[in-house]
Structures are given as structure tokens and as C-alpha cells.
mmCIF file of C-alpha atoms in Angstrom:
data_model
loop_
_atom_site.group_PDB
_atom_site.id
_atom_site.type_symbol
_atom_site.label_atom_id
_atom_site.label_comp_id
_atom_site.label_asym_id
_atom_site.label_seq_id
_atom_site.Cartn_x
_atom_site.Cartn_y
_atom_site.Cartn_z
ATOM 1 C CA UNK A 1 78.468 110.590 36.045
ATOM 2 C CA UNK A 2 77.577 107.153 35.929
ATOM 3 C CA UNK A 3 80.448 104.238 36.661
ATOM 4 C CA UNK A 4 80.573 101.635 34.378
ATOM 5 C CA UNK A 5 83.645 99.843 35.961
ATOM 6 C CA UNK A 6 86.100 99.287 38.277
ATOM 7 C CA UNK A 7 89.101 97.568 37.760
ATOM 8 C CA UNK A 8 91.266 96.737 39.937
ATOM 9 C CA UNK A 9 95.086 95.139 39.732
ATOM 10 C CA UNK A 10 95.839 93.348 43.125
ATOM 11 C CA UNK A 11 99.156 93.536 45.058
ATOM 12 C CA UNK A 12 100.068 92.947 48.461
ATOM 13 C CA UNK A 13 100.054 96.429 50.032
ATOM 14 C CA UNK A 14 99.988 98.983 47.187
ATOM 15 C CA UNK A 15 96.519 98.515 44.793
ATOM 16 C CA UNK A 16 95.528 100.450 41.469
ATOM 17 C CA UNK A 17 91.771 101.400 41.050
ATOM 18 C CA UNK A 18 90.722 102.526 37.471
ATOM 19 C CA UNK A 19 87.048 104.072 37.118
ATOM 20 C CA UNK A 20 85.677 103.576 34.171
ATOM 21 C CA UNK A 21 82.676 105.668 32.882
ATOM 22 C CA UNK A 22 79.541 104.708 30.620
ATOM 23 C CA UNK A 23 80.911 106.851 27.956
ATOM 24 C CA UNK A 24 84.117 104.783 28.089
ATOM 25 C CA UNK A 25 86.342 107.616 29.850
ATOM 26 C CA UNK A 26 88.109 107.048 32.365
ATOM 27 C CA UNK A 27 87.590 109.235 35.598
ATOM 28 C CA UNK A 28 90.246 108.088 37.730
ATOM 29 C CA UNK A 29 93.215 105.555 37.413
ATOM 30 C CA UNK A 30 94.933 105.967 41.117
ATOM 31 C CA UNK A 31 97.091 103.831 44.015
ATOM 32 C CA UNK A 32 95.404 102.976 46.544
ATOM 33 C CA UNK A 33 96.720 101.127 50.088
ATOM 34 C CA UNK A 34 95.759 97.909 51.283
ATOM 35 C CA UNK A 35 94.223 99.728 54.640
ATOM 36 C CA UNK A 36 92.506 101.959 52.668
ATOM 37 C CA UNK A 37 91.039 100.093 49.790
ATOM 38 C CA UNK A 38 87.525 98.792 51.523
ATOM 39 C CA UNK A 39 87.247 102.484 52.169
ATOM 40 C CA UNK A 40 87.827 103.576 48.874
ATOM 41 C CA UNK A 41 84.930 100.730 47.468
ATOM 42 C CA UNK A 42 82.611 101.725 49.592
ATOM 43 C CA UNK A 43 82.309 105.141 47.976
ATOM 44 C CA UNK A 44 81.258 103.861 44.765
ATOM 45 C CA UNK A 45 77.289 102.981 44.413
ATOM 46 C CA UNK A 46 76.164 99.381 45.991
ATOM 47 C CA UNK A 47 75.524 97.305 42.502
ATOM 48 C CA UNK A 48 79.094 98.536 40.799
ATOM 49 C CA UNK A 49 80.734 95.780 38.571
ATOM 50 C CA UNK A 50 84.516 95.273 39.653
ATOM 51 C CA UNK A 51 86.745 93.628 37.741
ATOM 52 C CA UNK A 52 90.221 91.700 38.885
ATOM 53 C CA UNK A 53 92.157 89.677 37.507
ATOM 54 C CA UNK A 54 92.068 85.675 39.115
ATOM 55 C CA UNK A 55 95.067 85.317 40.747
ATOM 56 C CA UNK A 56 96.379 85.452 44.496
ATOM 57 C CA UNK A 57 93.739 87.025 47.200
ATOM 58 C CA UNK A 58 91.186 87.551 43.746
ATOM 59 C CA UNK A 59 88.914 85.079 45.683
ATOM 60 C CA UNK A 60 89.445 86.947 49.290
ATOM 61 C CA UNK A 61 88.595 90.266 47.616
ATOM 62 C CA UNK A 62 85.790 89.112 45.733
ATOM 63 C CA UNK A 63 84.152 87.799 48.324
ATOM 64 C CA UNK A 64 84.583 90.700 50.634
ATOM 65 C CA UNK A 65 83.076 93.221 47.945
ATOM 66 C CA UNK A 66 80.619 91.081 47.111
ATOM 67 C CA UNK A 67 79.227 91.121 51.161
ATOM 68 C CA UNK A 68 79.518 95.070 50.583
ATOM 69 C CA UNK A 69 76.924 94.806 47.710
ATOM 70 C CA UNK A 70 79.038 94.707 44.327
ATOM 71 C CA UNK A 71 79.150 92.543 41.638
ATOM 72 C CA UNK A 72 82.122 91.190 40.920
ATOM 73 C CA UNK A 73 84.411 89.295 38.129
ATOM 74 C CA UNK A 74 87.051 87.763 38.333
ATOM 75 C CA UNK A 75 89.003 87.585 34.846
ATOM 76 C CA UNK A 76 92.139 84.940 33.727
ATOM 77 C CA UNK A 77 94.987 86.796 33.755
ATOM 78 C CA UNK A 78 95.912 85.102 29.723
ATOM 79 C CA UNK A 79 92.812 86.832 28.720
ATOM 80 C CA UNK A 80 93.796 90.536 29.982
ATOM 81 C CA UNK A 81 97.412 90.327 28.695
ATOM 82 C CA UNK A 82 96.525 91.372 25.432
ATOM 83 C CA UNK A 83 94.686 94.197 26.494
ATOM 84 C CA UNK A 84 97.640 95.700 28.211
ATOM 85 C CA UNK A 85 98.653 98.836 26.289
ATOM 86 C CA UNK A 86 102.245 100.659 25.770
ATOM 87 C CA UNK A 87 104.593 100.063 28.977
ATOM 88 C CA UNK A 88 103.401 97.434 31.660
ATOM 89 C CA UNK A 89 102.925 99.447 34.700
ATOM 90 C CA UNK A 90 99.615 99.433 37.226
ATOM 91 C CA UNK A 91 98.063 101.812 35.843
ATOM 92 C CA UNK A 92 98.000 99.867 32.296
ATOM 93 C CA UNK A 93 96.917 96.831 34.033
ATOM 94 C CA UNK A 94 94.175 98.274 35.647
ATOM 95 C CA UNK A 95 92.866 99.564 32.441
ATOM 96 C CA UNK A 96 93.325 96.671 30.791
ATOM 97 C CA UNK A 97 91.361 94.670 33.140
ATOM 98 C CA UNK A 98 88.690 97.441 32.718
ATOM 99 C CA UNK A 99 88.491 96.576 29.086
ATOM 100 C CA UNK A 100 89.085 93.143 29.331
ATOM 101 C CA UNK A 101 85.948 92.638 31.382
ATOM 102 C CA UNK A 102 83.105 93.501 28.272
ATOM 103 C CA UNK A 103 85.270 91.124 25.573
ATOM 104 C CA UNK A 104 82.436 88.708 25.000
ATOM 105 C CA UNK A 105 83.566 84.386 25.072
ATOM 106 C CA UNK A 106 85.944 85.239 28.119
ATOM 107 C CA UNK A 107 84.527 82.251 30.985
ATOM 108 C CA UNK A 108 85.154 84.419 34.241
ATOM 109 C CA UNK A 109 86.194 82.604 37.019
ATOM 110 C CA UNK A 110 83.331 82.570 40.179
ATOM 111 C CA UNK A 111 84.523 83.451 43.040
ATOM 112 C CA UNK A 112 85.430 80.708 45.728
ATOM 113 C CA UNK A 113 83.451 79.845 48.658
ATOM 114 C CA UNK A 114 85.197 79.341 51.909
ATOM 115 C CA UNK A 115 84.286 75.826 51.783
ATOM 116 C CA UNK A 116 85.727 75.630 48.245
ATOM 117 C CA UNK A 117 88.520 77.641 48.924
ATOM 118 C CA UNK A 118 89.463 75.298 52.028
ATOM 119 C CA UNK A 119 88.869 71.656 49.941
ATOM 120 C CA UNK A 120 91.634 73.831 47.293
ATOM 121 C CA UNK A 121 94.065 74.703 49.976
ATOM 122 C CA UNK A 122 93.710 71.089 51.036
ATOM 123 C CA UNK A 123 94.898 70.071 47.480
ATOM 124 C CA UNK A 124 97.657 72.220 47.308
ATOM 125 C CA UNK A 125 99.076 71.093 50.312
ATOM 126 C CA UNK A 126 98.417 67.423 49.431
ATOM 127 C CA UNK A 127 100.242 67.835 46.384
ATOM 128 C CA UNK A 128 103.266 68.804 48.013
ATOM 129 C CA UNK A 129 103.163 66.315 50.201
ATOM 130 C CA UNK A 130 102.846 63.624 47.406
ATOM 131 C CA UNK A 131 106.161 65.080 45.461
ATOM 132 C CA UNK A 132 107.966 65.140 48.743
ATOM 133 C CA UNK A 133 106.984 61.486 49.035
ATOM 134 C CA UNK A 134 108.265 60.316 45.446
ATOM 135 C CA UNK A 135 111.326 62.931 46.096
ATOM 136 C CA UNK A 136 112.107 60.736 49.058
ATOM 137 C CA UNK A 137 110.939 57.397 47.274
ATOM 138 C CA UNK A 138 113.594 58.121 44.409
ATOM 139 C CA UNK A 139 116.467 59.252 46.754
ATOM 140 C CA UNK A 140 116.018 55.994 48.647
ATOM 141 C CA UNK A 141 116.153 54.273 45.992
ATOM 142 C CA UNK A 142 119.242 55.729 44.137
ATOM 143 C CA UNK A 143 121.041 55.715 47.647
ATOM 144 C CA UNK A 144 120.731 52.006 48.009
ATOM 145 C CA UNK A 145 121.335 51.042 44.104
ATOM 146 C CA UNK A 146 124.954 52.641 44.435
ATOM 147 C CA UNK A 147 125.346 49.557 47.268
ATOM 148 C CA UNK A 148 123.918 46.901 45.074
ATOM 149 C CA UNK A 149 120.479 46.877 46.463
ATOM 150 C CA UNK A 150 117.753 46.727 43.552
ATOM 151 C CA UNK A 151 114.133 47.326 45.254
ATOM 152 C CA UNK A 152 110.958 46.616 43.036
ATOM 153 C CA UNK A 153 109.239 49.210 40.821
ATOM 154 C CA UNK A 154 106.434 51.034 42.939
ATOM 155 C CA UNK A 155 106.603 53.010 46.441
ATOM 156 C CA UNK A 156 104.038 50.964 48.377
ATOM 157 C CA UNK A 157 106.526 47.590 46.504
ATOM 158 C CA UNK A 158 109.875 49.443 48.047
ATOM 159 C CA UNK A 159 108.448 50.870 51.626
ATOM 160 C CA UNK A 160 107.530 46.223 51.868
ATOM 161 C CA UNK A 161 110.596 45.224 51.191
ATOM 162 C CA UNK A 162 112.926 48.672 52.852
ATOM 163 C CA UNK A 163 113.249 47.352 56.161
ATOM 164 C CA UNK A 164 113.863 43.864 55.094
ATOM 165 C CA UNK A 165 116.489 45.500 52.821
ATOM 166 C CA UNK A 166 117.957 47.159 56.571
ATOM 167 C CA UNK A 167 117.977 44.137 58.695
ATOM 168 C CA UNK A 168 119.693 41.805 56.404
ATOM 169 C CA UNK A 169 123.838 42.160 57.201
ATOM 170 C CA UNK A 170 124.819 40.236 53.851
ATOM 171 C CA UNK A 171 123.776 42.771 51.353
ATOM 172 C CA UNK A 172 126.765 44.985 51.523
ATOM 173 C CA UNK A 173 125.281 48.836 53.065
ATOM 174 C CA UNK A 174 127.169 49.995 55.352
ATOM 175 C CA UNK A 175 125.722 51.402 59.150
ATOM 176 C CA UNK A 176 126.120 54.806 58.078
ATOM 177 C CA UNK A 177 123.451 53.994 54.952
ATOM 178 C CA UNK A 178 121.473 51.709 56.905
ATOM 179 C CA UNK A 179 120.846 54.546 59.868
ATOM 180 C CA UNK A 180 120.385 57.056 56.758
ATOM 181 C CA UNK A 181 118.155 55.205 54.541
ATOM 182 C CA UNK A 182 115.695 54.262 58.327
ATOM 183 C CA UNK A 183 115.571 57.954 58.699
ATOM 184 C CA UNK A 184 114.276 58.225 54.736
ATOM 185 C CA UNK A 185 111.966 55.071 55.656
ATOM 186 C CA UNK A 186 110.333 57.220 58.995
ATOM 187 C CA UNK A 187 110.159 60.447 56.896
ATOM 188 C CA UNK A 188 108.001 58.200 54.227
ATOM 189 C CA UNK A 189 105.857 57.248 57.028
ATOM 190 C CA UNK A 190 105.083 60.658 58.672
ATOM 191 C CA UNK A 191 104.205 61.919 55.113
ATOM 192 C CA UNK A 192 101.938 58.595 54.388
ATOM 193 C CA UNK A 193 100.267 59.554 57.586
ATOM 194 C CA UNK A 194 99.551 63.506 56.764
ATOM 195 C CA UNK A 195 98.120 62.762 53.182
ATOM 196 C CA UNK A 196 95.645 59.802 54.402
ATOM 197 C CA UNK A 197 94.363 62.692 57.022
ATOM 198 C CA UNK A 198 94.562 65.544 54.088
ATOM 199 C CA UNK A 199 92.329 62.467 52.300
ATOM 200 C CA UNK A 200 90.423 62.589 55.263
ATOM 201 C CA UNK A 201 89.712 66.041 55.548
ATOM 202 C CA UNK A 202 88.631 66.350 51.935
ATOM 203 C CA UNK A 203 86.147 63.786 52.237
ATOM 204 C CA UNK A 204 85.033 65.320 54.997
ATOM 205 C CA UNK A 205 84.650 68.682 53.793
ATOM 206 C CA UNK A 206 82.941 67.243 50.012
ATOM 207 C CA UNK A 207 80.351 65.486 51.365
ATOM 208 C CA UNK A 208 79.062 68.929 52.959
ATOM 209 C CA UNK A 209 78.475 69.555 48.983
ATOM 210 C CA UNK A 210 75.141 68.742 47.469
ATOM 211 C CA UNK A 211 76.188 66.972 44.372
ATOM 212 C CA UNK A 212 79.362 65.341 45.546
ATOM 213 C CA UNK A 213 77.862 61.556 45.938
ATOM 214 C CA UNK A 214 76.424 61.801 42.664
ATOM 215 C CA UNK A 215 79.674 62.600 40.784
ATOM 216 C CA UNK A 216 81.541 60.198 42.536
ATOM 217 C CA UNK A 217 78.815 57.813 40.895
ATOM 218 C CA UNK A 218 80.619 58.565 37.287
ATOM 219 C CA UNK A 219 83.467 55.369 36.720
ATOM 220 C CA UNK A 220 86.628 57.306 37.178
ATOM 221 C CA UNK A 221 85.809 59.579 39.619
ATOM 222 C CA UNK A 222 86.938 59.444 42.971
ATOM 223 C CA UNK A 223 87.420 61.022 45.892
ATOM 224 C CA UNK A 224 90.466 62.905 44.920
ATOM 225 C CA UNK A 225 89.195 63.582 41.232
ATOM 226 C CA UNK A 226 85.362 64.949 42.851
ATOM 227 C CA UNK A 227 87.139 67.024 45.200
ATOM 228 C CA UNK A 228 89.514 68.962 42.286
ATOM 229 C CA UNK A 229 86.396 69.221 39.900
ATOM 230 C CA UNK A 230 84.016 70.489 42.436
ATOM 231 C CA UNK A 231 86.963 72.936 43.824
ATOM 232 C CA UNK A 232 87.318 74.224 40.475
ATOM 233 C CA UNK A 233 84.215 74.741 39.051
ATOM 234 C CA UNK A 234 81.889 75.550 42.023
ATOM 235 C CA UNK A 235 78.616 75.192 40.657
ATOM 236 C CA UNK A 236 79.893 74.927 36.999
ATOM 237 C CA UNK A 237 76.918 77.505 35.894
ATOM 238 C CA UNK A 238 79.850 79.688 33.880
ATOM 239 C CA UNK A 239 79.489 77.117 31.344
ATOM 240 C CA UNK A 240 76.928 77.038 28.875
ATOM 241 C CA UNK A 241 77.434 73.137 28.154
ATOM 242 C CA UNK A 242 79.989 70.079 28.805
ATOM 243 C CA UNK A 243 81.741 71.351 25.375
ATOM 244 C CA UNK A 244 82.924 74.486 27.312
ATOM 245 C CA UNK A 245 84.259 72.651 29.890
ATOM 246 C CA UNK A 246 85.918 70.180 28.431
ATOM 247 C CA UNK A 247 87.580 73.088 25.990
ATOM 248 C CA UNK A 248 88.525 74.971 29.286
ATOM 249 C CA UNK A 249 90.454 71.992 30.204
ATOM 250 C CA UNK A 250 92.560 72.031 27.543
ATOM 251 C CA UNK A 251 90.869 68.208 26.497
ATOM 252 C CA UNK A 252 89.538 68.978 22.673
ATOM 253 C CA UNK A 253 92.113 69.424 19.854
ATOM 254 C CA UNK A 254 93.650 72.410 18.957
ATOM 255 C CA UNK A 255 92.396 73.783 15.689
ATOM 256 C CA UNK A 256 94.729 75.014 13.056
ATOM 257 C CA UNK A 257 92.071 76.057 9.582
ATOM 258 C CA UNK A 258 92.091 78.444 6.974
ATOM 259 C CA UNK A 259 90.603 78.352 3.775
ATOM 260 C CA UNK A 260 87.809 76.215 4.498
ATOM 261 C CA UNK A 261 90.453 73.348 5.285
ATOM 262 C CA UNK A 262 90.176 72.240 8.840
ATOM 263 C CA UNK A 263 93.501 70.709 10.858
ATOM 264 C CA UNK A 264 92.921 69.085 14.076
ATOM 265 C CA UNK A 265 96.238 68.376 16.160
ATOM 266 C CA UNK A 266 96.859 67.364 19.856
ATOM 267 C CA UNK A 267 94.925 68.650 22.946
ATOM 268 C CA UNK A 268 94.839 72.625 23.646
ATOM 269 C CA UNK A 269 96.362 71.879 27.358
ATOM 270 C CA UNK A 270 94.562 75.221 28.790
ATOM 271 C CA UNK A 271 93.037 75.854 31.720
ATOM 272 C CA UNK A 272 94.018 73.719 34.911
ATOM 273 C CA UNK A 273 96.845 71.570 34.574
ATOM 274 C CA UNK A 274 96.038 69.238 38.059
ATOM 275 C CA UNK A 275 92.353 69.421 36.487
ATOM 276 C CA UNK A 276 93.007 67.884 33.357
ATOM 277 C CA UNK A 277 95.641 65.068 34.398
ATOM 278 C CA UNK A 278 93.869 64.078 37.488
ATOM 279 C CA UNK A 279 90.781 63.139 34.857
ATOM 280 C CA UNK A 280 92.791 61.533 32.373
ATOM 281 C CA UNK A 281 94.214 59.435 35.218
ATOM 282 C CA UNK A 282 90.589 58.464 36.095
ATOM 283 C CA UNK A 283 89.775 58.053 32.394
ATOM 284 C CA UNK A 284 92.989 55.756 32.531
ATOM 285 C CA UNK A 285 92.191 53.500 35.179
ATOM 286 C CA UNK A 286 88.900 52.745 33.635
ATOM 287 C CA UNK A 287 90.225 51.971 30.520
ATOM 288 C CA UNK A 288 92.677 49.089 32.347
ATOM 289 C CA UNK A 289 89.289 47.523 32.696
ATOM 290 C CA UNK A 290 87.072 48.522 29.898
ATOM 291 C CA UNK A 291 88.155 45.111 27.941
ATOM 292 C CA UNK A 292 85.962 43.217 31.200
ATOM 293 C CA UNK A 293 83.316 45.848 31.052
ATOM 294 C CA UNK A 294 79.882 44.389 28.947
ATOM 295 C CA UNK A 295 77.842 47.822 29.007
ATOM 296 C CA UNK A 296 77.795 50.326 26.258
ATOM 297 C CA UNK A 297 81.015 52.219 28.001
ATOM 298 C CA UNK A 298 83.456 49.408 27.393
ATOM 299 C CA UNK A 299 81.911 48.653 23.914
ATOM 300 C CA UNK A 300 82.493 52.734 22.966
ATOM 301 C CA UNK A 301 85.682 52.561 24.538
ATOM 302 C CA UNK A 302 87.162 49.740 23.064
ATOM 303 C CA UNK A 303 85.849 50.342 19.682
ATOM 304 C CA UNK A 304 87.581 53.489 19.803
ATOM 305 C CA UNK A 305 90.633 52.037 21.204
ATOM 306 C CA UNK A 306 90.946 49.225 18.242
ATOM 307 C CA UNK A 307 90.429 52.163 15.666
ATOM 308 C CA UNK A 308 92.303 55.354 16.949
ATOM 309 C CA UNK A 309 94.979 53.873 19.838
ATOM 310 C CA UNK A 310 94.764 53.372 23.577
ATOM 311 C CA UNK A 311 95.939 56.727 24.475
ATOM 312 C CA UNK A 312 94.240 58.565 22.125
ATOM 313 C CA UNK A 313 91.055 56.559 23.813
ATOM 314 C CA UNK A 314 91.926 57.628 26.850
ATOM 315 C CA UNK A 315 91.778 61.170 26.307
ATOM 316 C CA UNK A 316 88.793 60.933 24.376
ATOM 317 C CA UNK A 317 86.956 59.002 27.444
ATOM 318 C CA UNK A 318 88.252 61.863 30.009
ATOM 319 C CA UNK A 319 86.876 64.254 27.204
ATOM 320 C CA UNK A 320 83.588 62.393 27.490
ATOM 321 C CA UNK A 321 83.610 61.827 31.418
ATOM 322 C CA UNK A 322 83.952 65.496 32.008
ATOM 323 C CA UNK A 323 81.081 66.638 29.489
ATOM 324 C CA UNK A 324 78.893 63.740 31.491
ATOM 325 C CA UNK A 325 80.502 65.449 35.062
ATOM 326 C CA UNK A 326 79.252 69.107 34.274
ATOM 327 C CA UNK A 327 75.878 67.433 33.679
ATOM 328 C CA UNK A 328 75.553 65.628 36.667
ATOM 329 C CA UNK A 329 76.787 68.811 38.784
ATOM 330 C CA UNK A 330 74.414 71.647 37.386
ATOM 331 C CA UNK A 331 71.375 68.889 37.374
ATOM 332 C CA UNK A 332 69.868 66.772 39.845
ATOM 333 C CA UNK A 333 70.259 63.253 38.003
ATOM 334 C CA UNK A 334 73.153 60.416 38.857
ATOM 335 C CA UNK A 335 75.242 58.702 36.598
ATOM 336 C CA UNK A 336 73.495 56.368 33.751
ATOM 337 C CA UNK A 337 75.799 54.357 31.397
ATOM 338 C CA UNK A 338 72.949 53.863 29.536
ATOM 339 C CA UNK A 339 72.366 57.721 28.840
ATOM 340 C CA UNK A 340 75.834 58.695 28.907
ATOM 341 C CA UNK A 341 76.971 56.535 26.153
ATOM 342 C CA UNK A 342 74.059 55.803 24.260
#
């Protein structure tokens, strides 16, 4: 009998495998061991679709099925959820990622390339760097205020003015604060130093990607921003336009109609979280400047600024940088302000 799909729910030792058949029965639903699971693939015909859900190790076993002939799809665990039938157990989720996979307007996710997968592991570990920074940044300053000692808004403001802070004897720390608050000041170095080489590496590692020097061409995007949205989206060809990706990033308004009467409220907020801030924050520091800009971006901008808000602006100009962004990534032009906001 012919084998429609395989779905498959991840764990870390102990997997479930569901066959599904073309006449939508279902042939086997079984546990399967991690030692034995490239064993157990390998019996179905080269060309099978498997289905997973995108979550930890999706990317590691997609690739590795896909080198063994398969296709595969990875599927947002939100969108399987509601597929999931009676009692959550493995066997249910298995299924339900079996059915989940033929829904039609689900965006799969592709599956990672090493190169992707490393400029994303970069990120992750920059980002945990960065809160450990402010963590210590706050501390610092909370320490000292309980002595008296006020240090300007800002980290980069604070680590200038720290030591100056330690070496004058009138402003009432103590030595046992003064030797803590040097060991904070070192432990804001060491981490300044690992995220300018994490910066480092990322560069490195995007400018191995064909497109990266023309998105970083779009205002707003740097390196930091190019690296996330290229990490992300890969070669961005699961979207049919900009208006799907900008929707998968949670940056159009939610939609709340019936009746023929449409109500538009605040942004959806799906899909990445790091995504969608990181291009607001580009979207943001553009608009600090748009009021100097002559070119048709800072007239749109500011014209919708003086009628809707700043803010509101601002989203709408991440909105529009990430439509231009998918355009510039699945083509072969650069940025034109001209074209862009025409």
C-alpha cells in the first residue's frame, strides 16, 4: 500500500512514527528509539514526505532525512495543537502532525542549513550575553545608589564614569563595595569582549551568504538585524509575497470583523519575537532621523508620523522595511528609495 505520510513527534531518546496511507488509514502509529530511528526511515520508499513538528533537533533531523532522499516539513508546533485529538499522548501527536501537514495556508518552516543554523546559535548565545550585561549594568548600579552614588543613564555612560566613581575616597563606598563593584566592572568587560567577537563571527559567517550586502543596503538594517532575518528565513521562498512575511511577524493588525464590519486593533505579535523587535528597533533608529532625511522615505515617514503618531509610524516603517527585505532577498536587485517608497 502506498504511504502518504510520516509523522513523526521528536523526543530525546524515545520517538513516535505514524504511517499514514493514501486512503487516509493509518498503518502503523509505533515508538521507536533514537538508535534505531535512521533504520526505521530507511525502510520507507526514497521520495516519502515526513512531517515534524519545528522545534528542538527538527532542523538536525530534517536535514539528515533529507541526505537519505525524503522530503521533508517541518510544521509550527501552534498550528498542530489543534489537530491533537482526545488525550495528549505520542501517539496523538504523531497523528496530529500527520494531519496537520495537508491543512492548506500553514507557512512550513525550511529546514536550516548548517551555516544558518550556526549564524542562529551565534544569536542565541549573544543574547544571553547581552542580558547578562544589563543584569550586571543594573546591579551595579543599584549597589552604588544605596551609597549615594548616582551614575548617568546608559551602560557605555556608567562603565566612563565606574572607575572614576572607585578611585575617588570622598564619595562615601566603603572597600568592601569598592573591591565588589571592580569585580562587576571586570565581569562587564569580559562580556563586552565575547559579544564584539560573537559580532565578529556573525559577520564573518553572513558575508559567506549571497544576498547579505544587499540587505544590509536597506536603512535600518544592520549587521545584527541581516544576520536574524537571513537566519530566519533562509531563502524566504515559503512566502508568496512581503505581505506574508510581514503577517508572520506578527507586524499587520489583528483583525476582529463580522458582518461585513471590519475592526483593525494592535499588531498580531506572531511568529518570532527577536525577529520582530530587532526590526522595529531598526525601523526606530531611522525614524530618529527621518525629520533630516529629503528623499521620499522621510517625506512617507513623517507624513505618517504627523497624521497617525510616532510609534504607530514606526511600526508601520518596520512593516514596510520587511516587505522591501523579502524582496531584496528572493531577487537580485539592491535597495532603491526611489522604488521602495514611490
Amino acid at each position: 500500500m502506498d504511504i502518504k505520510i510520516v509523522g513523526i513527534d521528536l523526543a530525546k531518546s524515545v520517538f513516535q512514527i505514524c504511517v499514514c496511507l493514501v486512503d487516509n488509514s493509518i498503518k502503523s502509529n509505533q515508538k521507536v528509539r533514537r538508535n534505531k530511528l535512521l533504520d526505521k526511515i530507511r525502510q520507507f520508499p526514497k521520495g516519502t514526505l515526513i512531517a515534524m513538528e519545528a522545534c528542538g533537533t527538527s532542523h538536525y533531523w530534517g536535514r539528515q532525512f533529507q541526505e537519505l532522499g525524503y522530503q521533508v516539513q517541518l510544521i509550527p508546533a501552534q498550528h498542530v495543537k489543534p489537530f491533537v485529538s482526545n488525550q495528549k499522548n505520542d501517539a496523538n501527536d504523531a497523528l496530529a502532525i500527520c494531519e496537520a501537514a495537508f491543512r492548506p495556508n500553514i507557512h512550513r518552516v525550511p529546514v536550516k542549513t548548517i551555516e544558518q543554523q550556526d549564524i542562529k546559535a551565534l544569536r542565541c548565545v549573544r543574547s544571553r550575553l547581552v542580558q547578562n550585561r544589563t543584569a550586571i549594568v543594573n546591579q551595579t548600579r543599584s549597589l552604588a545608589g544605596e551609597y549615594g552614588v548616582i551614575f548617568s543613564v546608559g551602560r557605555l555612560k556608567l562603565q566612563a564614569s565606574l572607575m572614576d566613581a572607585l578611585e575617588d575616597g570622598d564619595n562615601g563606598l566603603s572597600h568592601t563595595l569598592r573591591n565588589l563593584l571592580k569585580t562587576l566592572y571586570d565581569d562587564m568587560c569580559a562580556l563586552n569582549e565575547r559579544i564584539e567577537q560573537i559580532d565578529r563571527d556573525i559577520k564573518a559567517l553572513c558575508q559567506t551568504q549571497p544576498r547579505y550586502d544587499a540587505l544590509l543596503s536597506i536603512p535600518g538594517f544592520g549587521p545584527i538585524v541581516t544576520a536574524s532575518f537571513m537566519s530566519e528565513l533562509g531563502s524566504g521562498h515559503q512566502f508568496k509575497n512581503g505581505r506574508q512575511l510581514s503577517a508572520w511577524c506578527g507586524l499587520v493588525p489583528s483583525q476582529s470583523s463580522s458582518g461585513g464590519k471590519v475592526r483593525l486593533g494592535s499588531i498580531t505579535k506572531n511568529g518570532s519575537s527577536e525577529l520582530r523587535v530587532l526590526l522595529i528597533h531598526g525601523a526606530r533608529a531611522v525614524g530618529r532621523f527621518a525629520n533630516k532625511r529629503d528623499d521620499k522615505l522621510g517625506q512617507w515617514f513623517n507624513a505618517l508620523a504627523l497624521r497617525q503618531g510616532r510609534h504607530k509610524a514606526v511600526v508601520a516603517l518596520a512593516n514596510k522595511l520587511a516587505r522591501i527585505a523579502w524582496k531584496i532577498l528572493t531577487g537580485n536587485n539592491s535597495f532603491d528609495v526611489n522604488k521602495a517608497f514611490s
